[in-house]
Short mmCIF file of C-alpha atoms and ligand atoms in Angstrom, two decimals:
data_model
loop_
_atom_site.label_atom_id
_atom_site.label_comp_id
_atom_site.label_asym_id
_atom_site.label_seq_id
_atom_site.Cartn_x
_atom_site.Cartn_y
_atom_site.Cartn_z
CA MET A 9 95.69 82.53 55.48
CA LYS A 10 92.06 82.21 54.03
CA ILE A 11 89.30 79.93 55.91
CA THR A 12 88.76 78.57 52.89
CA ASP A 13 92.00 77.51 53.16
CA HIS A 14 91.71 76.13 56.12
CA ILE A 15 88.64 73.85 56.13
CA GLN A 16 90.00 72.97 52.20
CA LYS A 17 93.60 72.29 54.24
CA ALA A 18 91.88 70.12 57.15
CA ASN A 19 90.80 67.95 54.32
CA GLY A 20 87.21 67.01 56.36
CA GLU A 21 88.19 67.09 59.81
CA THR A 22 85.74 69.99 61.95
CA LEU A 23 88.24 72.66 62.91
CA PHE A 24 87.86 74.53 65.93
CA SER A 25 87.17 77.85 66.48
CA PHE A 26 85.79 80.51 68.95
CA GLU A 27 83.98 83.87 68.47
CA ILE A 28 85.06 87.18 71.45
CA VAL A 29 83.48 91.00 71.99
CA PRO A 30 85.82 93.44 72.84
CA PRO A 31 86.37 94.08 76.79
CA VAL A 32 83.99 96.91 77.55
CA LYS A 33 86.72 101.07 76.11
CA GLY A 34 88.59 101.19 79.02
CA LYS A 35 88.75 97.80 80.30
CA SER A 36 92.39 96.55 79.79
CA ILE A 37 93.50 93.76 77.31
CA GLN A 38 95.03 91.73 79.39
CA GLU A 39 92.04 89.93 80.52
CA LEU A 40 91.40 88.64 76.86
CA TYR A 41 94.19 87.14 77.04
CA ARG A 42 93.40 84.86 80.11
CA ASN A 43 90.02 84.33 78.29
CA ILE A 44 91.96 83.13 75.17
CA ASP A 45 95.23 81.42 76.25
CA PRO A 46 93.02 77.84 77.52
CA LEU A 47 91.21 78.16 74.06
CA MET A 48 94.76 78.31 71.91
CA GLU A 49 95.14 74.45 72.95
CA PHE A 50 92.47 73.41 71.57
CA LYS A 51 94.75 75.54 68.05
CA PRO A 52 91.93 77.48 65.98
CA PRO A 53 92.42 78.32 62.76
CA PHE A 54 90.68 81.69 63.47
CA ILE A 55 89.14 83.41 65.58
CA ASP A 56 85.96 85.80 65.06
CA VAL A 57 85.96 89.37 67.03
CA THR A 58 82.42 91.16 66.98
CA THR A 59 81.76 95.16 66.39
CA SER A 60 78.67 96.96 68.18
CA ARG A 61 76.61 98.85 66.74
CA GLU A 62 77.72 102.64 67.87
CA GLU A 63 74.93 103.96 70.77
CA TYR A 64 73.14 107.06 72.43
CA ILE A 65 73.92 107.76 75.70
CA TYR A 66 73.01 110.81 78.19
CA LYS A 67 74.92 112.44 80.12
CA GLU A 68 74.29 115.63 82.89
CA LYS A 69 75.64 118.65 81.39
CA ASP A 70 74.42 121.86 83.49
CA GLY A 71 71.49 120.51 84.42
CA LEU A 72 70.35 118.79 81.46
CA LEU A 73 70.83 116.24 79.53
CA ASP A 74 73.27 115.79 76.99
CA LYS A 75 72.46 113.17 74.00
CA LYS A 76 75.82 111.65 72.85
CA LEU A 77 76.24 108.82 70.69
CA THR A 78 79.16 106.67 72.28
CA ARG A 79 80.51 103.14 70.99
CA THR A 80 82.15 101.20 74.12
CA ARG A 81 83.24 98.43 72.74
CA PRO A 82 85.53 99.63 70.53
CA GLY A 83 89.33 98.45 69.15
CA THR A 84 87.72 95.60 67.14
CA LEU A 85 90.25 95.41 64.73
CA GLY A 86 93.08 96.98 66.94
CA ILE A 87 92.29 92.96 68.65
CA CYS A 88 92.51 91.61 65.73
CA ALA A 89 95.79 92.34 65.09
CA SER A 90 97.03 91.47 68.46
CA LEU A 91 95.13 88.11 68.66
CA LYS A 92 97.02 87.36 64.80
CA HIS A 93 100.24 88.76 66.63
CA LYS A 94 99.88 87.65 70.09
CA TYR A 95 99.21 84.17 68.72
CA ASN A 96 100.08 83.59 65.11
CA VAL A 97 96.39 82.70 64.30
CA ASP A 98 93.98 84.03 61.74
CA THR A 99 91.23 86.66 62.55
CA VAL A 100 88.09 88.04 61.02
CA PRO A 101 86.87 91.02 62.61
CA HIS A 102 83.56 91.04 61.49
CA VAL A 103 82.51 94.42 59.87
CA LEU A 104 78.59 96.51 59.70
CA CYS A 105 76.56 98.48 57.68
CA GLY A 106 75.39 100.01 60.05
CA GLY A 107 77.16 103.25 62.25
CA PHE A 108 79.84 103.40 59.40
CA THR A 109 79.40 105.50 56.00
CA LYS A 110 81.62 103.13 52.82
CA GLU A 111 84.35 104.86 52.80
CA GLU A 112 85.29 104.60 56.51
CA THR A 113 84.57 101.07 55.70
CA GLU A 114 87.12 101.07 53.12
CA TYR A 115 89.77 102.82 55.52
CA LEU A 116 88.47 99.95 57.97
CA LEU A 117 89.36 97.41 54.88
CA VAL A 118 92.62 98.76 53.46
CA ASP A 119 94.36 98.97 57.09
CA CYS A 120 93.33 95.20 57.20
CA GLN A 121 95.46 94.92 54.43
CA TYR A 122 98.19 96.53 55.26
CA LEU A 123 97.80 94.32 58.78
CA GLU A 124 97.35 91.31 56.05
CA ILE A 125 93.77 89.76 57.95
CA GLU A 126 92.58 88.06 55.48
CA ASN A 127 89.27 86.98 56.10
CA VAL A 128 86.53 90.08 57.23
CA MET A 129 83.22 88.86 58.03
CA ALA A 130 80.13 91.22 56.50
CA LEU A 131 76.66 92.07 58.36
CA ARG A 132 74.36 94.09 58.95
CA GLY A 133 74.39 95.17 62.15
CA ASP A 134 71.16 95.96 64.19
CA ALA A 135 68.70 98.18 64.23
CA ARG A 136 70.29 100.21 67.25
CA LYS A 137 68.35 100.59 71.10
CA GLU A 138 66.25 102.98 70.50
CA GLU A 139 65.43 102.54 66.77
CA LYS A 140 62.85 99.76 65.69
CA TYR A 141 63.92 99.31 62.92
CA PHE A 142 68.05 99.06 61.14
CA THR A 143 68.10 102.03 59.23
CA PRO A 144 71.18 102.84 57.27
CA THR A 145 73.72 105.20 58.23
CA LYS A 146 74.01 107.95 55.79
CA GLY A 147 76.90 107.09 52.73
CA GLY A 148 76.47 103.83 54.51
CA HIS A 149 74.88 100.46 53.90
CA GLN A 150 71.18 98.67 53.99
CA TYR A 151 71.68 96.09 53.18
CA ALA A 152 74.72 93.46 53.64
CA THR A 153 74.97 91.81 50.04
CA ASP A 154 74.92 96.18 49.36
CA LEU A 155 78.89 95.68 52.12
CA VAL A 156 79.45 92.26 51.10
CA GLU A 157 79.76 94.36 46.93
CA GLN A 158 82.13 96.92 48.35
CA ILE A 159 84.27 93.63 49.63
CA GLN A 160 84.34 92.26 45.99
CA ASN A 161 84.86 94.76 44.70
CA ILE A 162 88.05 96.15 46.29
CA ASN A 163 89.16 91.96 46.15
CA GLU A 164 88.98 93.47 41.71
CA GLY A 165 90.84 96.94 42.77
CA ASN A 166 87.13 98.92 42.05
CA TYR A 167 87.70 101.05 45.46
CA LEU A 168 84.99 103.46 45.99
CA HIS A 169 86.57 106.83 43.84
CA ASP A 170 89.88 104.47 41.65
CA SER A 171 90.22 101.93 40.06
CA ILE A 172 93.70 100.10 40.13
CA GLU A 173 95.16 97.98 37.52
CA SER A 174 96.65 95.46 39.50
CA THR A 175 96.57 95.09 42.46
CA ASP A 176 99.79 92.74 44.63
CA LEU A 177 96.29 92.78 48.00
CA ASN A 178 95.86 89.26 48.86
CA SER A 179 91.92 89.78 48.40
CA PHE A 180 89.39 89.49 50.96
CA CYS A 181 88.03 86.05 52.11
CA ILE A 182 84.25 87.31 52.32
CA GLY A 183 81.58 84.96 55.44
CA VAL A 184 77.80 86.47 56.61
CA ALA A 185 75.68 85.80 58.65
CA GLY A 186 72.74 81.98 57.90
CA TYR A 187 69.54 81.97 60.51
CA PRO A 188 68.00 78.75 60.85
CA GLU A 189 65.10 79.68 62.21
CA LYS A 190 65.80 82.19 60.34
CA HIS A 191 66.28 86.66 60.39
CA MET A 192 63.58 87.93 62.51
CA GLU A 193 62.58 90.68 60.12
CA ALA A 194 62.39 88.07 56.83
CA PRO A 195 58.77 86.74 55.61
CA SER A 196 59.88 83.47 55.03
CA LEU A 197 62.91 80.91 56.03
CA GLN A 198 61.92 80.76 51.82
CA SER A 199 62.57 84.76 51.85
CA ASP A 200 66.01 85.13 54.56
CA LEU A 201 67.65 82.26 52.24
CA LYS A 202 66.75 83.41 49.11
CA ARG A 203 68.52 86.60 50.68
CA LEU A 204 71.89 84.50 52.11
CA LYS A 205 71.95 83.13 48.06
CA GLN A 206 72.45 86.75 46.97
CA LYS A 207 75.44 87.38 48.72
CA VAL A 208 76.85 84.00 48.19
CA ASP A 209 76.29 85.44 44.15
CA LEU A 210 78.13 88.62 45.61
CA GLY A 211 81.49 87.17 46.35
CA ALA A 212 80.65 85.72 50.43
CA ASP A 213 82.96 82.92 50.39
CA TYR A 214 81.53 80.91 53.96
CA VAL A 215 78.44 81.28 56.10
CA VAL A 216 78.63 81.46 60.05
CA THR A 217 74.91 80.51 61.31
CA GLN A 218 73.12 82.29 64.61
CA MET A 219 73.76 79.53 67.62
CA PHE A 220 70.70 77.41 67.28
CA PHE A 221 70.49 74.52 70.49
CA ASP A 222 68.02 72.01 67.50
CA ASN A 223 70.55 69.42 65.74
CA GLN A 224 67.73 69.87 62.97
CA LYS A 225 67.01 73.14 62.35
CA PHE A 226 70.68 73.05 61.48
CA PHE A 227 70.46 70.57 59.10
CA ALA A 228 67.06 71.95 57.11
CA PHE A 229 68.81 74.92 56.77
CA VAL A 230 71.54 73.25 55.04
CA LYS A 231 69.60 70.88 53.13
CA ALA A 232 67.26 73.76 51.93
CA ALA A 233 70.23 76.21 51.40
CA ARG A 234 71.89 72.80 49.49
CA GLU A 235 68.61 72.88 47.16
CA MET A 236 69.03 77.15 46.46
CA GLY A 237 72.45 76.82 44.49
CA ILE A 238 74.36 77.60 47.45
CA ASP A 239 77.61 75.40 48.05
CA VAL A 240 79.61 77.70 50.15
CA PRO A 241 80.84 75.96 53.49
CA ILE A 242 78.11 76.61 55.99
CA ILE A 243 79.54 76.59 59.47
CA PRO A 244 77.40 76.08 62.56
CA GLY A 245 77.40 79.05 65.61
CA ILE A 246 77.24 77.33 68.92
CA LYS A 247 76.12 78.48 72.35
CA PRO A 248 75.86 77.11 75.96
CA ILE A 249 73.60 78.19 77.85
CA ALA A 250 75.43 80.31 80.95
CA VAL A 251 73.07 81.42 83.19
CA LYS A 252 69.09 80.87 83.51
CA ARG A 253 69.06 84.18 82.06
CA HIS A 254 68.92 82.96 79.13
CA LEU A 255 66.02 80.98 79.22
CA GLN A 256 63.86 84.35 77.94
CA LEU A 257 66.54 86.78 76.56
CA LEU A 258 68.37 84.07 73.82
CA PRO A 259 64.59 83.86 72.63
CA GLN A 260 64.36 87.98 72.68
CA VAL A 261 67.11 88.98 70.98
CA PHE A 262 67.42 86.84 69.03
CA SER A 263 65.09 85.34 67.91
CA ILE A 264 65.25 81.31 68.14
CA ASP A 265 64.03 79.06 70.40
CA LEU A 266 64.82 76.73 72.44
CA PRO A 267 64.15 72.51 73.14
CA GLN A 268 61.66 72.38 75.79
CA ASP A 269 64.09 69.07 76.84
CA LEU A 270 67.04 71.63 76.90
CA ILE A 271 64.26 74.22 78.25
CA ASP A 272 63.47 71.61 82.07
CA ALA A 273 67.19 70.93 82.64
CA VAL A 274 67.75 74.88 83.34
CA GLU A 275 64.59 74.94 84.70
CA ALA A 276 65.91 72.47 87.57
CA CYS A 277 69.11 73.92 88.37
CA ASN A 278 69.81 75.77 92.20
CA ASN A 279 72.24 78.00 90.89
CA ASN A 280 73.78 78.90 87.81
CA LYS A 281 76.68 76.81 88.59
CA GLU A 282 74.21 74.48 87.05
CA VAL A 283 72.84 75.50 84.78
CA ARG A 284 77.04 76.33 83.07
CA LYS A 285 77.28 72.97 83.51
CA VAL A 286 73.73 71.87 81.28
CA GLY A 287 74.36 74.63 78.19
CA VAL A 288 78.20 72.57 78.71
CA GLU A 289 76.96 69.18 78.21
CA TRP A 290 74.40 70.74 75.93
CA ALA A 291 76.89 71.84 73.91
CA ILE A 292 78.66 69.36 73.97
CA GLN A 293 75.81 66.60 73.06
CA GLN A 294 75.74 68.69 69.41
CA SER A 295 78.69 69.87 68.16
CA LYS A 296 79.13 65.67 68.53
CA GLU A 297 76.58 64.94 66.70
CA LEU A 298 77.74 68.59 64.01
CA ARG A 299 80.67 67.08 63.95
CA GLU A 300 79.63 63.16 63.33
CA ALA A 301 77.76 65.26 59.66
CA GLY A 302 80.51 66.40 58.73
CA VAL A 303 81.11 70.36 59.41
CA PRO A 304 83.72 71.86 59.20
CA VAL A 305 84.07 73.97 61.64
CA LEU A 306 82.05 74.33 64.65
CA HIS A 307 81.99 77.84 66.29
CA TYR A 308 80.93 79.31 69.64
CA TYR A 309 80.34 81.92 70.94
CA SER A 310 82.36 83.00 74.23
CA MET A 311 80.81 86.03 75.63
CA GLY A 312 83.63 87.56 78.52
CA LYS A 313 84.64 84.00 80.28
CA SER A 314 85.74 80.91 78.47
CA ASP A 315 86.15 77.90 81.14
CA ASN A 316 82.72 77.00 79.06
CA ILE A 317 84.38 76.59 75.59
CA GLU A 318 86.86 75.14 77.57
CA ALA A 319 85.27 72.38 78.78
CA ILE A 320 83.19 71.65 75.32
CA ALA A 321 86.68 71.19 72.93
CA LYS A 322 88.31 69.56 75.88
CA GLU A 323 85.15 66.80 74.43
CA LEU A 324 86.43 67.18 71.01
CA PHE A 325 89.67 69.18 70.39
C1 FAD B 501 77.51 85.00 63.12
C2 FAD B 501 76.63 86.08 63.02
C3 FAD B 501 77.82 87.77 63.52
C4 FAD B 501 77.31 88.07 63.98
N1 FAD B 501 77.98 89.52 64.27
C5 FAD B 501 77.56 91.25 64.60
C6 FAD B 501 77.72 91.77 64.91
O1 FAD B 501 79.29 91.53 65.39
N2 FAD B 501 78.44 92.63 65.52
C7 FAD B 501 76.58 92.75 65.23
O2 FAD B 501 76.24 94.80 65.44
N3 FAD B 501 75.36 92.24 64.46
C8 FAD B 501 75.92 90.59 64.73
N4 FAD B 501 74.90 89.92 64.29
C9 FAD B 501 74.10 90.55 64.51
C10 FAD B 501 73.73 90.93 62.36
O3 FAD B 501 73.95 91.73 62.50
C11 FAD B 501 71.68 90.54 62.73
O4 FAD B 501 71.27 89.47 61.98
C12 FAD B 501 71.10 91.39 62.16
O5 FAD B 501 69.73 91.71 62.31
C13 FAD B 501 71.31 91.16 60.46
O6 FAD B 501 72.79 91.31 59.96
P1 FAD B 501 72.74 90.04 58.63
O7 FAD B 501 74.05 90.46 57.76
O8 FAD B 501 72.27 88.72 58.66
O9 FAD B 501 71.63 91.12 57.35
P2 FAD B 501 71.56 91.20 56.36
O10 FAD B 501 71.75 90.37 55.16
O11 FAD B 501 71.14 91.80 55.34
O12 FAD B 501 69.47 90.42 55.93
C14 FAD B 501 68.94 91.16 57.27
C15 FAD B 501 66.83 91.47 57.33
O13 FAD B 501 67.08 91.89 55.73
C16 FAD B 501 66.58 90.83 54.93
N5 FAD B 501 67.36 90.87 53.14
C17 FAD B 501 68.26 90.83 53.09
N6 FAD B 501 68.58 91.92 52.05
C18 FAD B 501 67.69 92.30 51.69
C19 FAD B 501 67.39 93.10 50.52
N7 FAD B 501 67.91 93.41 48.67
N8 FAD B 501 65.69 93.56 50.29
C20 FAD B 501 64.78 92.66 51.54
N9 FAD B 501 65.43 92.79 52.46
C21 FAD B 501 66.06 91.71 52.25
C22 FAD B 501 66.88 89.55 55.62
O14 FAD B 501 66.18 88.22 54.77
C23 FAD B 501 67.09 89.30 56.53
O15 FAD B 501 65.36 89.75 56.62
C24 FAD B 501 76.04 88.82 63.44
C25 FAD B 501 74.50 88.09 63.16
C26 FAD B 501 75.20 86.28 63.26
C27 FAD B 501 74.97 85.54 62.23
#
């Protein structure tokens, strides 16, 4: 079922969902199941599965370092299929511009059609680790708008090199990213919102936001988006802080601010067990206020262990 249909069917009730990251190559899927099992009690209608960009690694060969391109966390679509089958839940693969040609993206989307995966999250992806700025893959897309366009074309039966007059396949429901504190490369929040509006005008059906820790930023973002005519559901993304290092890492990687009260509470912790508790409590307060404001879904970023998401869900769902 499409995410937008899940939202409509919920009739104003806030839904629970979460995002997972595929395991490192070579690790069994069983550990992923062990982390997901306790969360299924809260009946998520959908689970997102991220896609990681390819990266260069260096292998020693004959005394020289050999540069190789690899993906350390492949398997997004396989995981989506497994979770859908095991838990009877909708899964949302993240589809990236970076690292994929348009043809590869088309094959992936065709696989999604046969797996009856009806939702995809269309993203540009970040620059590769060794790059300062994102450069499109040869034969791939530059911006998420281009990817949305390709998916929407497929919805209309227009594949890259063929047009199918009447397709009997489900169309994709398309999610895109939004940034309450603006995307790090955007010159202003207003110009970033214009780009978001373009994604919606091209066919995006809903928005999931980057993590944020101050709900006022989310509320202001939604207000500005609505004023600009973005009228699709906007789903807040929430991440509970889990380790002290997040105080530096999250602002650096995601270009977001942390409220001083949260920083003070984390800094006062003696160990990461205490930090995890602070992170859960903060996320619970955030979630309660967001639910009160009528958000359609509370979407949690779970990286690895899910005990903190479970603790939050217990309080809310
Ligand atoms: C909910 C969510 C899930 C994510 N999942 C993943 C994942 O699974 N894997 C992963 O690698 N990354 C993921 N990301 C990170 C994302 O790939 C990065 O934030 C990336 O840098 C931007 O992606 P985007 O889709 O927002 O890009 P875009 O919408 O293309 O925007 C990128 C930048 O370009 C600007 N822009 C857009 N269109 C134009 C244009 N036509 N001309 C000029 N400027 C333009 C925008 O303002 C913005 O600054 C996720 C992010 C979010 C919020």
